[in-house]
Each structure stands twice: as structure tokens, then as C-alpha cells.
Amino acid sequence: MTGNGEKRELNLVVGFYNYSDLQQLERFLEGTGITILSAAQDAQRVFDDAVNLEADVVLLCPQVTGYRPQMIMDLLLHVDRPIPTVGWVEATSDDGRSMVAHGAKGYVTLPMDAHQGNRVVQLLRAAVEEAHRERQRGEVKARPVPSSRLQAWKERVITVWVPKGGGSTRTTLAVNLAVALSHASLGNQPTVLLDFDMAKGDAHTMLGFTANVKHAERHGWPLLERGLFDLVVGLASRWAQGGDSLITPVLLRNYLVRWDEDSQLDLLPGLYFPHQAGAEEFRNRAMIYQMGRRIIEVMRQMYAFVVIDIGQDFTRPLHRAAIEAANEVLVTVPPVWTAVVDTANAMEPLKHHFGSLEKFKLVITRFDPEFGLSEKEIIKEVGLPKLATIPHDAVVAENAVNTHTPYVLTDEGPLGDAVRELAAYYLPYLAEKRKRGLGLFAGLKRAFVRES
């Protein structure tokens, strides 16, 4: 408690297994003064974030990848301050007692109901108080044992958005995430990438396609015959008669292009030229919005994952449709104060437009601690839970764009690994592939080298 009787704000790091559990938790924590700084399915990431982001407490599911009981005591005995752990376990398992034996300050059970929702708030606060008392008195206790459970995942619509500038970083993330979810060597799930940026699309260029005949002839790039612009213009001519019933899987397949024979990734190419967004058809905002919603609705019936790349202005009809339809909106923010402040300033308008910030998740891009802005400062300023940090590696990133080879397939370093970890957030079995090592990427590197 603070001096005036109000409960202090607590910062929480979560180690979760099923995404639906995390969603429920977020709802139960709303308005409690407990903020989720980050959520991860990898034990090492949970540990690192708890320490580096200065978490007050950890809520941990023992089924996260790489879990070891000793980490509970390692956090509790952390040299700077105690970081207590509360278990988050299946009601039918013995994991809760095991975690308490290793030093956890109690546990809540899954699936969560209203009772467990209230209990988790009480336990997290009690854990922090108890850990501080123990540290002051110099007392702590523990002992060892682990467990396991089936992988689970859900189809998602994931919209990638940046409030200010950084469009290429945003598109790079959208492209690499879509490739990770769909490539045979990684997620291997049917995925579609929708380029809904109403300024101009770049996803097709990053994936090696062009709408320019001269570029196709000069570089040998596949030539695109149609895309979003053609789809909208074609629909607009018949919209008064058929409305959104015109948009069917059969129609949409005519505008999609398959990226690579070793992936299940289809692309709806975006606007090729900036002037296309000024076409008469695009001035009918209500119609464009309805088209966007219906396109996404049909696409989610066709694919396991729908990844949408959108531009800055969230009031433009396709951008608005993509945010409303998304299960998650990944808000990409580089470690630059102008971008961080602009993002923070966008939170209230976003809440006003969309009713809640629950689906918005922070992704810190191009991060390097040498840039003088810490992850904690960015999270605190923006006020969203961090989903991922993508490190800065200009050479790898620019080379990937210039060779039309997504780095998630070829880079064995921190940059490629960060996006593979983000993909594992949606497909937990990818964490197992990551654990087994990245030898498979050596062959992929050779396969993706283009002849000059």
C-alpha cells in the first residue's frame, strides 16, 4: 500500500502456454493497477525480461519452453531485488505444489474463471509483499521436480501498424512474420499477407515481385498482373448491385499470388503507385471500408493466418477495417524519442476509436541499447505490453530487402531468431524447432541465393 491507502502499481512479466489463457488474464487485470510488461512462451525470455524490465513479479506457466524449476529461486534471489513467481498451472496437474516447493508464492489454476481472476490479483500483490519481507529478514526456502502438456494454437488475424514513419520496418516485420508462419521449414500453415497500406504497398517488392514490365525484364522478377487496386476497381463497378456478397473465395483467388513453392504464403499485392489511392473508387470511404471488412472475413475462412500490413492513418477505411478485424495489432516502435512520443500520443485516440487497447501489443523494432533508449523506457512511455523486441542489424535487414530473401529464413543471428520467436508466440511448436537448432537454414541460404 502507498501512504494514502492506494495500492501501488505492479509490473508483471508473464510466461504463458496458450494464447487464450493470456487473453483472459489481460481482461482480469484490467483496472487493477497491474501492468503486463511482456508475455512470452520461452523461459529464458521470461527470465531476461523480468530482470531487464525491472518486473515486480512473474506469473509463470511451467509448460513454457525451457522451463527449469531453479529459475524460480534465481529470480527470488536476484541481487538487485527479489522477483517472486506465482505459478499458473492446470487444475488437474500437480505442477502448482511442485512450483511452491521450488519457491513460488502460490499458484492459480487453468482454465481461469472469475474466482481465479480475483485470486491472481490477490496472489500477485501478496507475493511481492512477502518477497520483500523475506529479503529484509534474510530468509528464503526451496526444493526440486517438472511436467508437460499438448501444444495448442489458434487461427489469427494479425495487423502490423506503425504510428509514425518506419513504414519499411513495419512492412519488413509483416513480411518476415508471414513467411515464418507459412514456410515448410517453419510454421507450414496456410497464410495470406494483405498489403492494405493506402499510401503505397511495398510487400510485393520485398518478396521479389514487380508491376513494372521493364523491371521484370531487367531483373527477371515475376510480373504482377493484378492486385488490390484492380480488385477494388472491379468490385466498385458492381457494388451497387451485389455489395459485399460479390467478395468470395473464388473471386479473391484471382488476385492472389503464391510466393514460393516451399511455402503456403499467398500475397494480395498492394497499391503499386501512390496516385492509385486518389482514384475515384477510393474516395467512397464507406464502400472501401465494407470491402476491407469483407475481404478479411473471407480470407480468415481460407487461411490459418491473415497478416495485414497497414499505413499510419488508422482512420483511413482499409486501415480501420484491418484494426477492427484483427485479433492482435502489432504496434511497431523504433528506439527513437520522436517515434516513441508519437506512439504514446496515439494511444488515447486509438482507445476512443476502437473502444479498448486490449488487442494492441508493442513490438520494439531496430533495438540497440547503444541508441540511448531502454526497452523499459519505451514500454513505460507507450503504455502497451511488449510482445517482442526485434534487434537492430542494418546489414542483415537491408541485404534481405535487396535480395528479396526474408531474413527469417536465412539469418541464424539475433534478428532472424527474434522473428522466429515471435512466430512461435502464435505457433508454440515452433519453439521446439528453435530448440533443435538452425542447421536447416544452411540449405535455405543456398536455395535463396539469386543468380546475378
Short mmCIF file of C-alpha atoms in Angstrom, two decimals:
data_model
loop_
_atom_site.label_atom_id
_atom_site.label_comp_id
_atom_site.label_asym_id
_atom_site.label_seq_id
_atom_site.Cartn_x
_atom_site.Cartn_y
_atom_site.Cartn_z
CA MET A 1 0.00 0.00 0.00
CA THR A 2 1.05 3.59 -0.56
CA GLY A 3 0.81 6.20 2.17
CA ASN A 4 -2.71 7.29 1.21
CA GLY A 5 -4.05 3.73 1.25
CA GLU A 6 -4.00 3.20 -2.53
CA LYS A 7 -2.48 0.02 -3.88
CA ARG A 8 0.83 0.51 -5.67
CA GLU A 9 1.18 -0.17 -9.37
CA LEU A 10 2.82 -3.52 -10.13
CA ASN A 11 4.76 -4.52 -13.23
CA LEU A 12 4.25 -8.13 -14.33
CA VAL A 13 6.05 -10.45 -16.75
CA VAL A 14 4.02 -13.46 -17.90
CA GLY A 15 5.21 -16.87 -19.08
CA PHE A 16 2.21 -18.40 -20.84
CA TYR A 17 1.45 -21.52 -22.89
CA ASN A 18 -1.91 -20.97 -24.58
CA TYR A 19 -2.73 -17.61 -26.07
CA SER A 20 -6.38 -17.79 -24.96
CA ASP A 21 -5.18 -18.00 -21.33
CA LEU A 22 -3.21 -14.77 -21.80
CA GLN A 23 -6.24 -13.01 -23.28
CA GLN A 24 -8.36 -13.98 -20.27
CA LEU A 25 -5.64 -12.81 -17.90
CA GLU A 26 -5.49 -9.40 -19.60
CA ARG A 27 -9.22 -8.98 -19.04
CA PHE A 28 -8.99 -9.91 -15.36
CA LEU A 29 -6.09 -7.48 -14.78
CA GLU A 30 -7.82 -4.52 -16.40
CA GLY A 31 -8.15 -1.67 -13.92
CA THR A 32 -6.28 -3.49 -11.13
CA GLY A 33 -3.07 -1.45 -11.29
CA ILE A 34 -1.11 -4.50 -12.50
CA THR A 35 0.54 -3.91 -15.88
CA ILE A 36 1.85 -6.67 -18.15
CA LEU A 37 5.29 -5.53 -19.31
CA SER A 38 5.83 -8.54 -21.54
CA ALA A 39 4.46 -12.01 -22.24
CA ALA A 40 6.49 -14.90 -23.65
CA GLN A 41 6.39 -18.65 -24.21
CA ASP A 42 10.10 -19.11 -23.66
CA ALA A 43 11.50 -19.43 -20.12
CA GLN A 44 14.77 -17.65 -20.88
CA ARG A 45 12.89 -14.71 -22.37
CA VAL A 46 10.64 -14.57 -19.28
CA PHE A 47 13.70 -14.56 -17.02
CA ASP A 48 15.54 -11.90 -19.06
CA ASP A 49 12.52 -9.62 -19.29
CA ALA A 50 11.78 -9.94 -15.58
CA VAL A 51 15.32 -8.75 -14.80
CA ASN A 52 15.89 -6.21 -17.59
CA LEU A 53 12.44 -4.62 -17.49
CA GLU A 54 12.52 -4.48 -13.66
CA ALA A 55 9.37 -6.53 -13.12
CA ASP A 56 7.89 -6.69 -9.64
CA VAL A 57 6.53 -10.22 -10.08
CA VAL A 58 6.30 -13.10 -12.58
CA LEU A 59 3.26 -15.23 -13.43
CA LEU A 60 4.67 -18.45 -14.88
CA CYS A 61 3.21 -21.49 -16.60
CA PRO A 62 5.67 -24.40 -16.20
CA GLN A 63 4.90 -25.59 -19.76
CA VAL A 64 6.82 -22.70 -21.35
CA THR A 65 9.76 -23.80 -23.48
CA GLY A 66 12.95 -24.31 -21.49
CA TYR A 67 11.31 -24.11 -18.06
CA ARG A 68 13.51 -25.22 -15.18
CA PRO A 69 12.37 -25.08 -11.55
CA GLN A 70 15.60 -23.40 -10.45
CA MET A 71 14.66 -20.19 -12.26
CA ILE A 72 12.05 -19.50 -9.55
CA MET A 73 14.77 -19.23 -6.91
CA ASP A 74 17.15 -17.46 -9.29
CA LEU A 75 14.58 -14.68 -9.65
CA LEU A 76 13.71 -14.61 -5.96
CA LEU A 77 17.39 -14.32 -5.01
CA HIS A 78 18.20 -11.75 -7.69
CA VAL A 79 20.94 -9.48 -6.41
CA ASP A 80 19.18 -6.14 -7.06
CA ARG A 81 15.76 -7.05 -5.73
CA PRO A 82 13.59 -10.13 -5.16
CA ILE A 83 11.34 -11.05 -8.12
CA PRO A 84 8.75 -13.53 -6.82
CA THR A 85 6.97 -16.06 -9.05
CA VAL A 86 3.34 -17.17 -8.93
CA GLY A 87 2.52 -20.44 -10.68
CA TRP A 88 -0.07 -20.64 -13.47
CA VAL A 89 -0.98 -24.30 -13.78
CA GLU A 90 -3.58 -26.80 -14.98
CA ALA A 91 -6.12 -27.59 -12.25
CA THR A 92 -5.70 -31.33 -12.88
CA SER A 93 -1.91 -31.32 -12.52
CA ASP A 94 0.44 -31.42 -9.54
CA ASP A 95 2.54 -28.59 -11.03
CA GLY A 96 1.32 -25.99 -8.53
CA ARG A 97 2.61 -27.85 -5.49
CA SER A 98 5.86 -28.57 -7.31
CA MET A 99 6.39 -24.87 -8.09
CA VAL A 100 5.63 -23.87 -4.49
CA ALA A 101 8.20 -26.44 -3.34
CA HIS A 102 10.73 -24.63 -5.52
CA GLY A 103 9.92 -21.21 -4.06
CA ALA A 104 6.81 -19.97 -5.91
CA LYS A 105 4.49 -17.77 -3.84
CA GLY A 106 1.37 -19.80 -4.54
CA TYR A 107 -0.41 -20.63 -7.79
CA VAL A 108 -3.63 -20.10 -9.72
CA THR A 109 -5.25 -22.75 -11.90
CA LEU A 110 -6.33 -23.01 -15.51
CA PRO A 111 -8.76 -22.59 -17.09
CA MET A 112 -9.35 -19.22 -15.43
CA ASP A 113 -12.79 -18.24 -14.14
CA ALA A 114 -13.92 -15.21 -12.13
CA HIS A 115 -12.71 -16.80 -8.88
CA GLN A 116 -9.21 -17.46 -10.27
CA GLY A 117 -9.21 -13.99 -11.84
CA ASN A 118 -9.72 -12.37 -8.43
CA ARG A 119 -7.28 -14.77 -6.85
CA VAL A 120 -4.47 -13.98 -9.29
CA VAL A 121 -4.66 -10.26 -8.43
CA GLN A 122 -4.52 -11.00 -4.70
CA LEU A 123 -1.71 -13.55 -5.07
CA LEU A 124 0.48 -11.30 -7.21
CA ARG A 125 0.24 -8.48 -4.68
CA ALA A 126 0.77 -10.81 -1.72
CA ALA A 127 3.80 -12.40 -3.45
CA VAL A 128 5.53 -9.03 -3.84
CA GLU A 129 4.94 -8.10 -0.20
CA GLU A 130 6.10 -11.50 1.08
CA ALA A 131 9.25 -11.49 -1.07
CA HIS A 132 10.24 -8.06 0.22
CA ARG A 133 9.65 -9.11 3.83
CA GLU A 134 11.80 -12.22 3.30
CA ARG A 135 14.60 -10.17 1.75
CA GLN A 136 14.56 -7.74 4.68
CA ARG A 137 14.71 -10.60 7.19
CA GLY A 138 17.26 -12.58 5.17
CA GLU A 139 15.14 -15.74 4.95
CA VAL A 140 14.13 -17.91 1.90
CA LYS A 141 13.49 -21.69 1.31
CA ALA A 142 13.07 -24.25 -1.61
CA ARG A 143 13.47 -27.89 -3.24
CA PRO A 144 13.17 -29.76 -6.98
CA VAL A 145 10.65 -31.64 -9.99
CA PRO A 146 8.86 -30.65 -13.64
CA SER A 147 5.91 -31.64 -16.20
CA SER A 148 4.27 -31.33 -19.77
CA ARG A 149 1.17 -30.70 -21.95
CA LEU A 150 -0.07 -30.69 -25.58
CA GLN A 151 0.72 -27.77 -27.92
CA ALA A 152 -2.23 -25.58 -28.92
CA TRP A 153 -2.69 -22.66 -31.28
CA LYS A 154 -5.47 -20.69 -32.94
CA GLU A 155 -6.06 -19.10 -36.33
CA ARG A 156 -5.37 -15.36 -36.12
CA VAL A 157 -5.74 -12.09 -37.96
CA ILE A 158 -2.59 -10.08 -37.20
CA THR A 159 -2.38 -6.43 -38.26
CA VAL A 160 1.01 -4.69 -38.27
CA TRP A 161 0.89 -0.92 -37.77
CA VAL A 162 3.27 1.95 -37.11
CA PRO A 163 2.00 5.33 -35.85
CA LYS A 164 4.84 7.38 -37.36
CA GLY A 165 7.29 6.75 -40.19
CA GLY A 166 9.20 3.46 -40.16
CA GLY A 167 6.96 2.02 -42.86
CA SER A 168 9.73 -0.16 -44.26
CA THR A 169 10.44 -1.61 -40.79
CA ARG A 170 6.73 -2.30 -40.37
CA THR A 171 6.46 -4.00 -43.77
CA THR A 172 9.67 -5.95 -43.16
CA LEU A 173 8.18 -7.32 -39.95
CA ALA A 174 4.86 -8.19 -41.63
CA VAL A 175 6.64 -9.97 -44.49
CA ASN A 176 9.03 -11.94 -42.26
CA LEU A 177 6.29 -12.94 -39.82
CA ALA A 178 4.07 -14.15 -42.68
CA VAL A 179 6.96 -16.15 -44.15
CA ALA A 180 7.78 -17.71 -40.75
CA LEU A 181 4.17 -18.80 -40.25
CA SER A 182 3.89 -20.28 -43.75
CA HIS A 183 7.24 -21.72 -44.85
CA ALA A 184 7.58 -25.50 -44.90
CA SER A 185 10.73 -25.32 -42.74
CA LEU A 186 8.97 -23.32 -40.03
CA GLY A 187 5.24 -22.85 -39.38
CA ASN A 188 3.99 -24.52 -42.58
CA GLN A 189 0.50 -23.03 -42.15
CA PRO A 190 -1.75 -21.57 -44.88
CA THR A 191 -1.10 -17.83 -44.60
CA VAL A 192 -2.12 -14.78 -46.59
CA LEU A 193 -0.38 -11.40 -46.49
CA LEU A 194 -2.72 -8.49 -47.29
CA ASP A 195 -0.98 -5.26 -48.27
CA PHE A 196 -3.61 -2.72 -47.20
CA ASP A 197 -1.32 0.33 -46.96
CA MET A 198 -3.44 3.07 -48.55
CA ALA A 199 -0.39 5.21 -49.33
CA LYS A 200 1.50 2.59 -51.35
CA GLY A 201 2.32 -1.09 -50.99
CA ASP A 202 5.86 -2.47 -50.66
CA ALA A 203 5.32 -6.09 -49.61
CA HIS A 204 5.37 -7.33 -53.21
CA THR A 205 8.74 -5.67 -53.84
CA MET A 206 10.24 -7.22 -50.70
CA LEU A 207 9.08 -10.64 -51.88
CA GLY A 208 10.61 -10.18 -55.34
CA PHE A 209 7.56 -9.26 -57.44
CA THR A 210 7.11 -6.21 -59.65
CA ALA A 211 4.33 -4.44 -61.55
CA ASN A 212 6.87 -2.76 -63.83
CA VAL A 213 7.50 -4.53 -67.15
CA LYS A 214 10.99 -3.04 -67.51
CA HIS A 215 12.00 -4.20 -64.03
CA ALA A 216 10.64 -7.66 -64.78
CA GLU A 217 12.70 -7.88 -67.98
CA ARG A 218 15.84 -6.37 -66.46
CA HIS A 219 15.91 -8.36 -63.20
CA GLY A 220 13.91 -11.46 -64.06
CA TRP A 221 11.33 -10.70 -61.37
CA PRO A 222 7.84 -12.20 -61.70
CA LEU A 223 5.44 -9.65 -63.20
CA LEU A 224 2.22 -8.97 -61.29
CA GLU A 225 -0.88 -8.72 -63.43
CA ARG A 226 -3.35 -7.54 -60.77
CA GLY A 227 -3.64 -6.66 -57.10
CA LEU A 228 -5.60 -4.60 -54.57
CA PHE A 229 -6.24 -1.69 -56.95
CA ASP A 230 -7.71 -3.94 -59.64
CA LEU A 231 -9.80 -5.78 -57.05
CA VAL A 232 -11.30 -2.54 -55.70
CA VAL A 233 -11.97 -1.05 -59.14
CA GLY A 234 -13.59 -4.27 -60.36
CA LEU A 235 -15.80 -4.53 -57.27
CA ALA A 236 -16.76 -0.84 -57.34
CA SER A 237 -18.28 -1.17 -60.80
CA ARG A 238 -20.76 -3.78 -59.48
CA TRP A 239 -21.05 -2.79 -55.81
CA ALA A 240 -24.46 -1.14 -56.14
CA GLN A 241 -25.92 -4.41 -57.44
CA GLY A 242 -24.14 -7.04 -55.34
CA GLY A 243 -22.49 -5.34 -52.36
CA ASP A 244 -20.19 -7.44 -50.17
CA SER A 245 -21.75 -10.68 -51.45
CA LEU A 246 -19.55 -10.18 -54.54
CA ILE A 247 -16.46 -11.00 -52.46
CA THR A 248 -16.00 -14.77 -52.43
CA PRO A 249 -13.00 -17.14 -52.17
CA VAL A 250 -13.24 -17.79 -55.92
CA LEU A 251 -13.05 -14.07 -56.71
CA LEU A 252 -10.19 -13.37 -54.28
CA ARG A 253 -8.03 -16.19 -55.64
CA ASN A 254 -7.90 -14.32 -58.96
CA TYR A 255 -6.00 -11.50 -57.24
CA LEU A 256 -3.64 -13.55 -55.06
CA VAL A 257 -0.14 -14.70 -55.95
CA ARG A 258 1.75 -17.62 -54.36
CA TRP A 259 5.14 -16.52 -53.07
CA ASP A 260 7.30 -19.64 -53.12
CA GLU A 261 6.75 -23.33 -53.82
CA ASP A 262 8.16 -24.24 -50.38
CA SER A 263 5.70 -22.02 -48.54
CA GLN A 264 1.95 -21.77 -48.07
CA LEU A 265 2.08 -17.99 -48.38
CA ASP A 266 -0.24 -16.10 -50.72
CA LEU A 267 0.02 -12.35 -51.24
CA LEU A 268 -2.60 -9.77 -52.13
CA PRO A 269 -0.32 -7.13 -53.68
CA GLY A 270 -1.00 -3.58 -52.53
CA LEU A 271 -1.16 -0.30 -54.42
CA TYR A 272 1.73 -0.14 -56.88
CA PHE A 273 1.79 3.67 -57.17
CA PRO A 274 0.86 6.43 -54.67
CA HIS A 275 -1.58 8.08 -57.09
CA GLN A 276 -3.79 4.97 -57.16
CA ALA A 277 -5.18 5.79 -53.70
CA GLY A 278 -6.59 9.00 -55.21
CA ALA A 279 -8.70 7.12 -57.75
CA GLU A 280 -12.42 7.89 -57.72
CA GLU A 281 -13.29 4.44 -56.34
CA PHE A 282 -11.13 5.02 -53.26
CA ARG A 283 -12.97 8.26 -52.41
CA ASN A 284 -16.05 6.30 -51.36
CA ARG A 285 -14.80 5.63 -47.83
CA ALA A 286 -17.87 3.69 -46.67
CA MET A 287 -17.63 1.32 -49.63
CA ILE A 288 -13.86 0.81 -49.22
CA TYR A 289 -14.34 0.07 -45.52
CA GLN A 290 -17.04 -2.52 -46.26
CA MET A 291 -14.82 -4.10 -48.91
CA GLY A 292 -11.93 -4.30 -46.45
CA ARG A 293 -14.01 -5.96 -43.74
CA ARG A 294 -15.47 -8.49 -46.17
CA ILE A 295 -12.08 -9.31 -47.74
CA ILE A 296 -10.64 -10.07 -44.30
CA GLU A 297 -13.72 -12.05 -43.28
CA VAL A 298 -13.44 -14.30 -46.36
CA MET A 299 -9.66 -14.60 -46.07
CA ARG A 300 -9.88 -15.84 -42.49
CA GLN A 301 -12.12 -18.66 -43.74
CA MET A 302 -9.47 -19.59 -46.33
CA TYR A 303 -6.27 -19.35 -44.24
CA ALA A 304 -4.96 -20.21 -40.78
CA PHE A 305 -3.24 -16.81 -40.55
CA VAL A 306 -4.11 -13.46 -42.11
CA VAL A 307 -1.27 -10.93 -41.75
CA ILE A 308 -2.17 -7.35 -42.73
CA ASP A 309 0.28 -4.52 -43.39
CA ILE A 310 -1.35 -1.09 -42.99
CA GLY A 311 -0.31 2.57 -43.17
CA GLN A 312 -0.13 5.20 -40.44
CA ASP A 313 -3.56 6.86 -40.53
CA PHE A 314 -5.87 4.48 -38.67
CA THR A 315 -8.97 6.42 -39.77
CA ARG A 316 -8.50 5.51 -43.45
CA PRO A 317 -11.05 2.84 -44.37
CA LEU A 318 -8.80 -0.16 -45.12
CA HIS A 319 -6.59 0.58 -42.12
CA ARG A 320 -9.63 0.90 -39.85
CA ALA A 321 -11.09 -2.34 -41.19
CA ALA A 322 -7.80 -4.17 -40.57
CA ILE A 323 -7.54 -2.94 -36.98
CA GLU A 324 -11.16 -3.76 -36.16
CA ALA A 325 -10.94 -7.27 -37.62
CA ALA A 326 -7.58 -8.12 -36.01
CA ASN A 327 -7.06 -10.43 -33.07
CA GLU A 328 -3.82 -8.51 -32.46
CA VAL A 329 -2.42 -5.24 -33.69
CA LEU A 330 1.38 -5.22 -33.52
CA VAL A 331 2.41 -1.62 -32.87
CA THR A 332 5.97 -1.28 -34.17
CA VAL A 333 8.12 1.35 -32.47
CA PRO A 334 11.86 2.00 -33.02
CA PRO A 335 14.04 3.32 -30.16
CA VAL A 336 13.77 6.98 -31.22
CA TRP A 337 12.09 9.50 -28.93
CA THR A 338 10.06 11.13 -31.71
CA ALA A 339 8.55 7.75 -32.66
CA VAL A 340 8.01 6.76 -29.02
CA VAL A 341 6.26 10.03 -28.13
CA ASP A 342 4.12 9.94 -31.28
CA THR A 343 3.08 6.38 -30.44
CA ALA A 344 2.25 7.32 -26.85
CA ASN A 345 0.19 10.26 -28.12
CA ALA A 346 -1.75 7.91 -30.41
CA MET A 347 -2.98 5.68 -27.58
CA GLU A 348 -5.87 7.87 -26.42
CA PRO A 349 -7.24 8.45 -29.96
CA LEU A 350 -6.92 4.70 -30.62
CA LYS A 351 -8.89 3.92 -27.48
CA HIS A 352 -11.52 6.47 -28.50
CA HIS A 353 -11.87 4.99 -32.00
CA PHE A 354 -11.70 1.29 -31.14
CA GLY A 355 -13.06 1.19 -27.59
CA SER A 356 -10.13 -0.63 -25.98
CA LEU A 357 -6.38 -1.12 -26.30
CA GLU A 358 -6.61 -4.80 -25.35
CA LYS A 359 -5.60 -6.11 -28.79
CA PHE A 360 -2.70 -3.67 -29.24
CA LYS A 361 0.76 -5.13 -28.49
CA LEU A 362 4.12 -3.38 -28.57
CA VAL A 363 6.90 -4.62 -30.84
CA ILE A 364 10.14 -2.70 -30.40
CA THR A 365 12.00 -2.69 -33.73
CA ARG A 366 15.62 -1.92 -34.66
CA PHE A 367 16.55 -2.05 -30.98
CA ASP A 368 20.09 -1.46 -29.78
CA PRO A 369 20.83 -0.39 -26.18
CA GLU A 370 23.62 1.79 -27.59
CA PHE A 371 20.95 4.08 -29.07
CA GLY A 372 20.35 5.51 -25.59
CA LEU A 373 16.75 4.45 -25.05
CA SER A 374 15.96 1.36 -22.96
CA GLU A 375 13.16 -1.15 -23.51
CA LYS A 376 11.72 -0.21 -20.13
CA GLU A 377 11.55 3.48 -21.04
CA ILE A 378 9.76 2.68 -24.31
CA ILE A 379 7.25 0.35 -22.61
CA LYS A 380 6.55 2.85 -19.84
CA GLU A 381 6.07 5.75 -22.27
CA VAL A 382 3.84 3.87 -24.74
CA GLY A 383 1.86 2.00 -22.08
CA LEU A 384 1.35 -1.24 -24.01
CA PRO A 385 2.61 -4.73 -23.06
CA LYS A 386 5.70 -5.71 -25.04
CA LEU A 387 5.24 -8.71 -27.29
CA ALA A 388 8.70 -8.75 -28.88
CA THR A 389 11.94 -6.86 -29.35
CA ILE A 390 13.49 -7.04 -32.82
CA PRO A 391 17.19 -6.12 -32.65
CA HIS A 392 19.00 -3.72 -34.96
CA ASP A 393 21.08 -5.33 -37.70
CA ALA A 394 21.17 -3.00 -40.69
CA VAL A 395 23.38 -5.25 -42.82
CA VAL A 396 21.16 -8.32 -42.49
CA ALA A 397 17.92 -6.33 -42.84
CA GLU A 398 18.94 -4.30 -45.89
CA ASN A 399 20.54 -7.28 -47.60
CA ALA A 400 17.30 -9.23 -47.13
CA VAL A 401 15.28 -6.45 -48.78
CA ASN A 402 17.74 -6.05 -51.65
CA THR A 403 17.86 -9.79 -52.39
CA HIS A 404 14.11 -10.34 -51.84
CA THR A 405 15.03 -13.04 -49.32
CA PRO A 406 13.26 -12.72 -45.95
CA TYR A 407 15.91 -12.89 -43.23
CA VAL A 408 13.71 -15.12 -41.06
CA LEU A 409 14.76 -17.94 -43.41
CA THR A 410 18.47 -17.19 -43.67
CA ASP A 411 19.75 -15.32 -40.63
CA GLU A 412 20.88 -17.50 -37.73
CA GLY A 413 21.69 -14.44 -35.63
CA PRO A 414 19.57 -12.36 -33.23
CA LEU A 415 17.49 -10.67 -35.96
CA GLY A 416 16.20 -13.85 -37.60
CA ASP A 417 15.81 -15.54 -34.23
CA ALA A 418 13.68 -12.69 -32.87
CA VAL A 419 11.09 -13.07 -35.64
CA ARG A 420 11.11 -16.85 -35.34
CA GLU A 421 10.43 -16.39 -31.62
CA LEU A 422 7.57 -14.01 -32.46
CA ALA A 423 6.12 -16.64 -34.83
CA ALA A 424 6.40 -19.20 -32.01
CA TYR A 425 4.10 -16.95 -29.98
CA TYR A 426 1.38 -17.91 -32.47
CA LEU A 427 2.61 -21.46 -33.19
CA PRO A 428 4.07 -22.93 -29.97
CA TYR A 429 5.53 -25.96 -31.77
CA LEU A 430 7.99 -23.61 -33.48
CA ALA A 431 9.70 -23.20 -30.12
CA GLU A 432 10.66 -26.88 -30.30
CA LYS A 433 12.14 -26.38 -33.78
CA ARG A 434 14.12 -23.42 -32.45
CA LYS A 435 15.45 -25.54 -29.58
CA ARG A 436 16.68 -28.20 -32.01
CA GLY A 437 18.91 -25.63 -33.70
CA LEU A 438 19.00 -23.88 -37.04
CA GLY A 439 21.06 -26.22 -39.18
CA LEU A 440 18.17 -26.39 -41.62
CA PHE A 441 18.81 -22.76 -42.59
CA ALA A 442 22.16 -23.54 -44.18
CA GLY A 443 20.41 -25.25 -47.09
CA LEU A 444 17.86 -22.48 -47.31
CA LYS A 445 20.59 -19.89 -47.65
CA ARG A 446 21.91 -21.65 -50.72
CA ALA A 447 18.44 -22.14 -52.15
CA PHE A 448 17.63 -18.45 -51.88
CA VAL A 449 20.81 -17.09 -53.42
CA ARG A 450 19.75 -15.49 -56.71
CA GLU A 451 21.87 -15.71 -59.80
CA SER A 452 23.19 -12.36 -60.92
#
